[in-house]
C-alpha cells in the first residue's frame, strides 16, 4: 500500500488495476481538496466515519450542489463534473475511481457470416 500525505490529511491506495482504483482517505477537520474534474473516470465517496461534504459545480448556471455524507452514505461523481470535498469534522472514507466500458462500443462496416452461404 502506498500512503501519500496531503495538506488536508492522507490518502492510502488500497487497490489499483487498469479500470479501478480504491483509496482510503483520512481527512482532517476543515480539510478540503482542490476544485477539479476527471476527464474519463467516475468518482465514488463512501464515508466510514465523520462527515464529508461533496460539492458539485454546475458551470452553466453557476450553481453549487452540496451534499453532506454521513457514515454509511455514498455519492457518485460522473466524469467532466467539477467537484471538491470538504470535511466539517475528522472524516475517513473510501474514494473509488472507475471507468465505465460500453458493451455496445462497436461501429461495424459490415456484418460477419459464413463463406459459401
N, CA and C of each residue as an Amber inpcrd file, in Angstrom:
protein
   351
   0.8360000  -1.1780000   0.0000000   0.0000000   0.0000000   0.0000000
   0.8820000   1.2430000   0.0000000   0.4400000   2.2370000  -0.7280000
   1.1830000   3.4760000  -0.8620000   0.4060000   4.6020000  -0.1940000
   0.9700000   5.2030000   0.8680000   0.3150000   6.3060000   1.5750000
   0.9900000   7.6120000   1.1870000   0.1610000   8.6080000   0.8730000
   0.6570000   9.9170000   0.4750000   0.0770000  10.9740000   1.3940000
   0.9340000  11.8050000   1.9700000   0.4700000  12.9150000   2.7880000
  -0.0860000  14.0300000   1.9310000  -1.1540000  14.6220000   2.3750000
  -1.7860000  15.7630000   1.7080000  -1.9430000  16.8670000   2.7450000
  -2.1310000  18.0940000   2.3080000  -2.3220000  19.1820000   3.2590000
  -3.5890000  18.9570000   4.0900000  -4.5770000  18.2720000   3.5370000
  -5.8500000  18.0130000   4.2220000  -5.8490000  16.7160000   5.0310000
  -4.7930000  15.9060000   4.9310000  -4.7400000  14.6240000   5.6390000
  -3.8270000  13.6510000   4.9160000  -4.3300000  12.4490000   4.6200000
  -3.5370000  11.4980000   3.8430000  -4.4360000  10.5480000   3.0700000
  -3.8760000   9.9790000   2.0050000  -4.5790000   9.0130000   1.1850000
  -3.7170000   7.7610000   1.0570000  -4.3510000   6.6110000   1.1640000
  -3.6590000   5.3300000   1.0260000  -4.3020000   4.5550000  -0.1050000
  -3.5020000   4.2130000  -1.1000000  -4.0240000   3.4030000  -2.2000000
  -4.1950000   1.9710000  -1.7160000  -5.4210000   1.4590000  -1.8080000
  -5.7440000   0.1130000  -1.3460000  -5.7160000  -0.8810000  -2.4940000
  -6.1630000  -0.4340000  -3.6770000  -6.2540000  -1.3300000  -4.8330000
  -6.1460000  -0.5040000  -6.1090000  -5.5030000  -1.1000000  -7.1320000
  -5.4340000  -0.4640000  -8.4530000  -5.2760000  -1.5360000  -9.5220000
  -6.0470000  -1.4120000 -10.6010000  -5.8050000  -2.1870000 -11.8100000
  -6.0620000  -1.2630000 -12.9980000  -6.2930000  -1.8100000 -14.1770000
  -6.4300000  -0.9870000 -15.3800000  -7.7060000  -0.1460000 -15.4180000
  -8.7240000  -0.5260000 -14.6460000 -10.0120000   0.1730000 -14.7370000
 -10.5170000   0.7270000 -13.4120000  -9.8580000   0.3940000 -12.2830000
 -10.3960000   0.7360000 -10.9660000  -9.2750000   1.1220000 -10.0050000
  -9.5510000   2.0900000  -9.1420000  -8.6570000   2.4300000  -8.0320000
  -9.5070000   2.5940000  -6.7790000  -8.9730000   2.1680000  -5.6350000
  -9.6360000   2.3760000  -4.3480000  -8.6170000   3.0170000  -3.4130000
  -9.0190000   4.1340000  -2.7820000  -8.1600000   4.8470000  -1.8490000
  -8.8910000   5.0140000  -0.5150000  -8.1400000   4.8830000   0.5690000
  -8.6410000   5.1520000   1.9140000  -8.1800000   6.5580000   2.2640000
  -9.1310000   7.4600000   2.5300000  -8.8090000   8.8480000   2.8460000
  -9.0080000   9.1030000   4.3270000  -8.0460000   9.7550000   4.9230000
  -8.1240000  10.2130000   6.3040000  -8.0280000  11.7360000   6.2310000
  -9.1710000  12.4050000   6.3990000  -9.2590000  13.8480000   6.1750000
  -9.4200000  14.5600000   7.5090000  -8.5730000  15.5540000   7.7440000
  -8.6340000  16.3320000   8.9780000  -9.8210000  17.2970000   8.9460000
 -10.3350000  17.6250000  10.1220000 -11.4120000  18.6150000  10.2410000
 -10.9940000  19.8880000   9.5040000 -11.9140000  20.4190000   8.7100000
 -11.7390000  21.6240000   7.8920000 -10.8230000  21.4190000   6.6900000
 -10.4010000  20.1740000   6.4350000  -9.5940000  19.9010000   5.2480000
 -10.4650000  19.8550000   4.0020000  -9.8720000  20.2480000   2.8820000
 -10.5950000  20.1920000   1.6080000  -9.6090000  19.9970000   0.4690000
 -10.1040000  19.4300000  -0.6270000  -9.2740000  19.2270000  -1.8090000
  -9.5310000  20.3450000  -2.8070000  -8.7650000  20.3620000  -3.8680000
  -8.9270000  21.3630000  -4.9180000 -10.2250000  21.1290000  -5.6980000
 -10.7320000  22.1750000  -6.3010000 -11.8500000  22.0580000  -7.2440000
 -11.2630000  21.4790000  -8.5350000 -11.8290000  20.3620000  -8.9920000
 -11.2530000  19.6710000 -10.1430000 -12.3090000  18.8090000 -10.8380000
 -11.9160000  18.2010000 -11.9480000 -12.7570000  17.2150000 -12.6290000
 -11.8740000  16.0990000 -13.1430000 -12.5080000  15.0030000 -13.5100000
 -11.8190000  13.8710000 -14.1220000 -12.3790000  13.7190000 -15.5300000
 -11.5030000  13.5700000 -16.5060000 -11.9560000  13.5040000 -17.8940000
 -12.5540000  12.1570000 -18.2610000 -12.0670000  11.0670000 -17.6610000
 -12.5670000   9.7660000 -18.0800000 -13.0600000   8.8710000 -16.9730000
 -12.8200000   9.2440000 -15.7170000 -13.1890000   8.3160000 -14.6540000
 -14.2970000   8.8480000 -13.7560000 -15.0910000   7.8960000 -13.2660000
 -16.1070000   8.1620000 -12.2550000 -15.4200000   8.2050000 -10.8960000
 -16.0800000   8.8450000  -9.9440000 -15.5550000   9.0050000  -8.5900000
 -16.6790000   8.6700000  -7.6120000 -16.4140000   7.7950000  -6.6380000
 -17.3980000   7.4900000  -5.5930000 -16.7510000   7.7580000  -4.2500000
 -17.4870000   8.4360000  -3.3730000 -17.0640000   8.6430000  -1.9950000
 -17.9830000   7.8200000  -1.0970000 -17.3910000   6.9990000  -0.2180000
 -18.1500000   6.2090000   0.7550000 -17.6000000   6.5530000   2.1340000
 -18.4210000   7.1590000   2.9960000 -17.9670000   7.6300000   4.2990000
 -18.0160000   6.5020000   5.3220000 -16.8920000   6.3320000   6.0430000
 -16.7770000   5.3380000   7.1060000 -17.0580000   5.9900000   8.4540000
 -16.4560000   7.1570000   8.6850000 -16.6960000   7.8940000   9.9350000
 -16.6000000   9.3900000   9.6650000 -17.2750000  10.1710000  10.5010000
 -17.2600000  11.6240000  10.3500000 -18.2680000  12.1010000   9.3200000
 -18.0210000  13.2900000   8.7840000 -18.8830000  13.8960000   7.7680000
 -18.0260000  14.3590000   6.6070000 -18.5860000  14.2620000   5.4070000
 -17.9030000  14.7340000   4.2150000 -18.8960000  15.4930000   3.3490000
 -18.5630000  16.7260000   3.0140000 -19.3570000  17.4990000   2.0570000
 -18.7420000  17.3110000   0.6850000 -19.5740000  16.9620000  -0.2830000
 -19.1410000  16.8740000  -1.6710000 -19.8750000  17.9700000  -2.4300000
 -19.1060000  18.8380000  -3.0770000 -19.6800000  19.9740000  -3.7980000
 -19.5000000  19.7330000  -5.2850000 -20.6180000  19.7490000  -6.0240000
 -20.5980000  19.6610000  -7.4800000 -20.8610000  21.0530000  -8.0270000
 -20.1090000  21.4470000  -9.0350000 -20.2500000  22.7790000  -9.6270000
 -20.9740000  22.6590000 -10.9570000 -22.1030000  23.3430000 -11.0540000
 -22.8820000  23.3760000 -12.2820000 -22.4290000  24.6110000 -13.0530000
 -21.5220000  24.4190000 -13.9900000 -20.8460000  25.5220000 -14.6590000
 -21.7980000  26.4650000 -15.3980000 -22.8100000  25.9430000 -16.0910000
 -23.7010000  26.7900000 -16.8810000 -24.4890000  27.7470000 -15.9970000
 -24.9570000  27.2800000 -14.8560000 -25.8180000  28.0980000 -14.0060000
 -25.0530000  28.7830000 -12.8770000 -23.8100000  28.3470000 -12.6260000
 -23.0570000  28.8810000 -11.5100000 -23.5110000  28.3100000 -10.1740000
 -24.4060000  27.3370000 -10.2040000 -24.9870000  26.7290000  -9.0130000
 -24.0270000  25.7040000  -8.4130000 -23.9960000  25.6200000  -7.0950000
 -23.2350000  24.6000000  -6.3890000 -24.2100000  23.6250000  -5.7350000
 -24.0320000  22.3430000  -6.0070000 -24.8530000  21.2930000  -5.4150000
 -24.0400000  20.6770000  -4.2770000 -24.4580000  20.9070000  -3.0320000
 -23.7160000  20.4500000  -1.8590000 -24.4630000  19.2860000  -1.2120000
 -23.7660000  18.1720000  -1.0340000 -24.3250000  17.0020000  -0.3680000
 -23.4370000  16.6530000   0.8190000 -24.0340000  16.5030000   1.9940000
 -23.2830000  16.0870000   3.1840000 -23.5060000  14.6080000   3.4020000
 -22.4100000  13.8590000   3.4040000 -22.4580000  12.4130000   3.5870000
 -22.0920000  12.0630000   5.0230000 -22.8660000  11.1670000   5.6090000
 -22.6410000  10.6500000   6.9550000 -22.1580000   9.2030000   6.8380000
 -21.7000000   8.5730000   7.9260000 -21.2360000   7.1880000   7.8500000
 -22.2640000   6.2590000   7.1940000 -21.7680000   5.4470000   6.2630000
 -22.6150000   4.5160000   5.5290000 -23.2130000   5.0930000   4.2660000
 -23.0400000   6.3910000   4.0300000 -23.5870000   7.0300000   2.8270000
 -22.5130000   7.1210000   1.7540000 -22.9600000   7.1450000   0.4950000
 -22.0230000   7.2770000  -0.6200000 -22.6060000   8.1850000  -1.6850000
 -21.7460000   8.6060000  -2.5900000 -22.1600000   9.5060000  -3.6780000
 -21.2270000   9.2940000  -4.8560000 -21.8000000   9.2870000  -6.0590000
 -21.0230000   9.1660000  -7.2910000 -20.8910000  10.5300000  -7.9580000
 -19.7290000  10.7600000  -8.5590000 -19.4800000  11.9690000  -9.3430000
 -19.0810000  11.5120000 -10.7460000 -19.8730000  11.8690000 -11.7680000
 -19.5480000  11.4380000 -13.1330000 -18.3300000  12.1840000 -13.6930000
 -17.7360000  11.6470000 -14.7680000 -16.6570000  12.3670000 -15.4400000
 -17.1460000  13.7410000 -15.9160000 -16.2320000  14.6690000 -16.0540000
 -16.4720000  16.0210000 -16.5870000 -17.3000000  16.9080000 -15.6680000
 -17.4910000  16.5240000 -14.4110000 -18.2100000  17.3680000 -13.4530000
 -17.1960000  17.9190000 -12.4580000 -17.0520000  19.2340000 -12.4060000
 -16.1470000  19.8340000 -11.4370000 -16.6940000  19.6180000 -10.0380000
 -15.7800000  19.2740000  -9.1270000 -16.1940000  18.9600000  -7.7600000
 -15.0370000  19.1590000  -6.7950000 -15.3540000  19.1350000  -5.5100000
 -14.3480000  19.0940000  -4.4490000 -15.0080000  18.5190000  -3.2140000
 -14.1940000  18.1410000  -2.2350000 -14.7540000  17.7040000  -0.9580000
 -14.2220000  18.5830000   0.1590000 -15.0140000  18.6550000   1.2460000
 -14.6420000  19.3640000   2.4620000 -15.0630000  18.4940000   3.6390000
 -14.2680000  18.5110000   4.7190000 -14.5950000  17.7360000   5.9160000
 -14.9270000  18.6880000   7.0570000 -16.2190000  18.8280000   7.4240000
 -16.5800000  19.6870000   8.5490000 -16.1300000  19.1220000   9.8970000
 -15.7540000  17.8360000   9.9080000 -15.1580000  17.1950000  11.0920000
 -14.2220000  16.1100000  10.5750000 -13.3780000  15.5620000  11.4540000
 -12.4920000  14.4830000  11.0230000 -13.3120000  13.4310000  10.2850000
 -12.7610000  12.9150000   9.1960000 -13.5200000  12.0010000   8.3440000
 -12.5950000  10.9290000   7.7810000 -13.1030000   9.7030000   7.7330000
 -12.4410000   8.6480000   6.9780000 -13.4370000   8.1520000   5.9370000
 -12.9310000   7.8920000   4.7510000 -13.8200000   7.4320000   3.6810000
 -13.0220000   6.6450000   2.6570000 -13.7530000   5.9530000   1.8260000
 -13.1680000   5.3040000   0.6590000 -13.4690000   6.1720000  -0.5420000
 -12.4760000   6.3200000  -1.3950000 -12.6720000   7.0000000  -2.6700000
 -12.3780000   5.9700000  -3.7510000 -13.3560000   5.7390000  -4.6030000
 -13.2410000   4.7280000  -5.6480000 -13.3100000   5.4240000  -6.9960000
 -12.3570000   5.1020000  -7.8680000 -12.3630000   5.5910000  -9.2470000
 -12.5980000   4.4000000 -10.1670000 -13.3800000   4.6080000 -11.2140000
 -13.5440000   3.5490000 -12.2110000 -13.9090000   4.1640000 -13.5450000
 -13.6460000   3.4060000 -14.5890000 -14.0850000   3.7940000 -15.9240000
 -15.2240000   2.8710000 -16.3080000 -16.1570000   3.4080000 -17.0320000
 -17.3140000   2.6290000 -17.4530000 -17.1210000   2.2400000 -18.9100000
 -17.0030000   0.9500000 -19.1490000 -16.8540000   0.4520000 -20.5040000
 -18.2300000   0.2090000 -21.0990000 -18.4150000   0.6450000 -22.3360000
 -19.6980000   0.4960000 -23.0250000 -19.7150000  -0.8260000 -23.7830000
 -20.5890000  -1.7880000 -23.3950000 -20.5920000  -3.0960000 -24.0480000
 -21.0180000  -3.0390000 -25.5150000 -21.6560000  -1.9710000 -25.9490000
 -22.0440000  -1.8460000 -27.3540000 -21.1460000  -0.8320000 -28.0730000
 -19.9180000  -0.6910000 -27.6030000 -18.9510000   0.2290000 -28.1850000
 -18.3190000  -0.4150000 -29.4160000 -19.0900000  -0.4620000 -30.4890000
 -18.5970000  -1.0320000 -31.7440000 -19.3150000  -0.3310000 -32.8970000
 -18.5510000   0.0000000 -33.9210000 -19.1030000   0.6050000 -35.1310000
 -18.7250000  -0.3250000 -36.2730000 -19.7260000  -0.9840000 -36.8600000
 -19.4710000  -2.0030000 -37.8840000 -19.5190000  -1.3930000 -39.2900000
 -18.5700000  -1.8440000 -40.1300000 -18.6080000  -1.5100000 -41.5470000
 -19.4440000  -2.5280000 -42.3180000 -19.4950000  -3.7470000 -41.8060000
 -20.2800000  -4.8030000 -42.4300000 -20.5920000  -5.8410000 -41.3470000
 -21.1550000  -6.9720000 -41.7490000 -21.5250000  -7.9980000 -40.7810000
 -20.7620000  -9.2830000 -41.0580000 -20.4860000 -10.0220000 -40.0040000
 -19.8330000 -11.3150000 -40.1550000 -20.7950000 -12.3490000 -40.7060000
 -20.2610000 -13.4600000 -41.0950000 -21.0940000 -14.5340000 -41.6390000
 -20.2530000 -15.7660000 -41.9010000 -20.7350000 -16.6230000 -42.7640000
 -20.0310000 -17.8470000 -43.1670000 -19.8250000 -17.7940000 -44.6570000
 -18.5910000 -18.0410000 -45.1160000 -18.3190000 -18.0820000 -46.5490000
 -19.0570000 -19.2620000 -47.1810000 -19.5760000 -19.0610000 -48.3810000
 -20.2730000 -20.1270000 -49.0870000 -21.7740000 -20.1590000 -48.7720000
 -22.2500000 -19.3270000 -47.9240000 -23.6940000 -19.3200000 -47.6220000
 -24.3270000 -18.0700000 -48.1470000
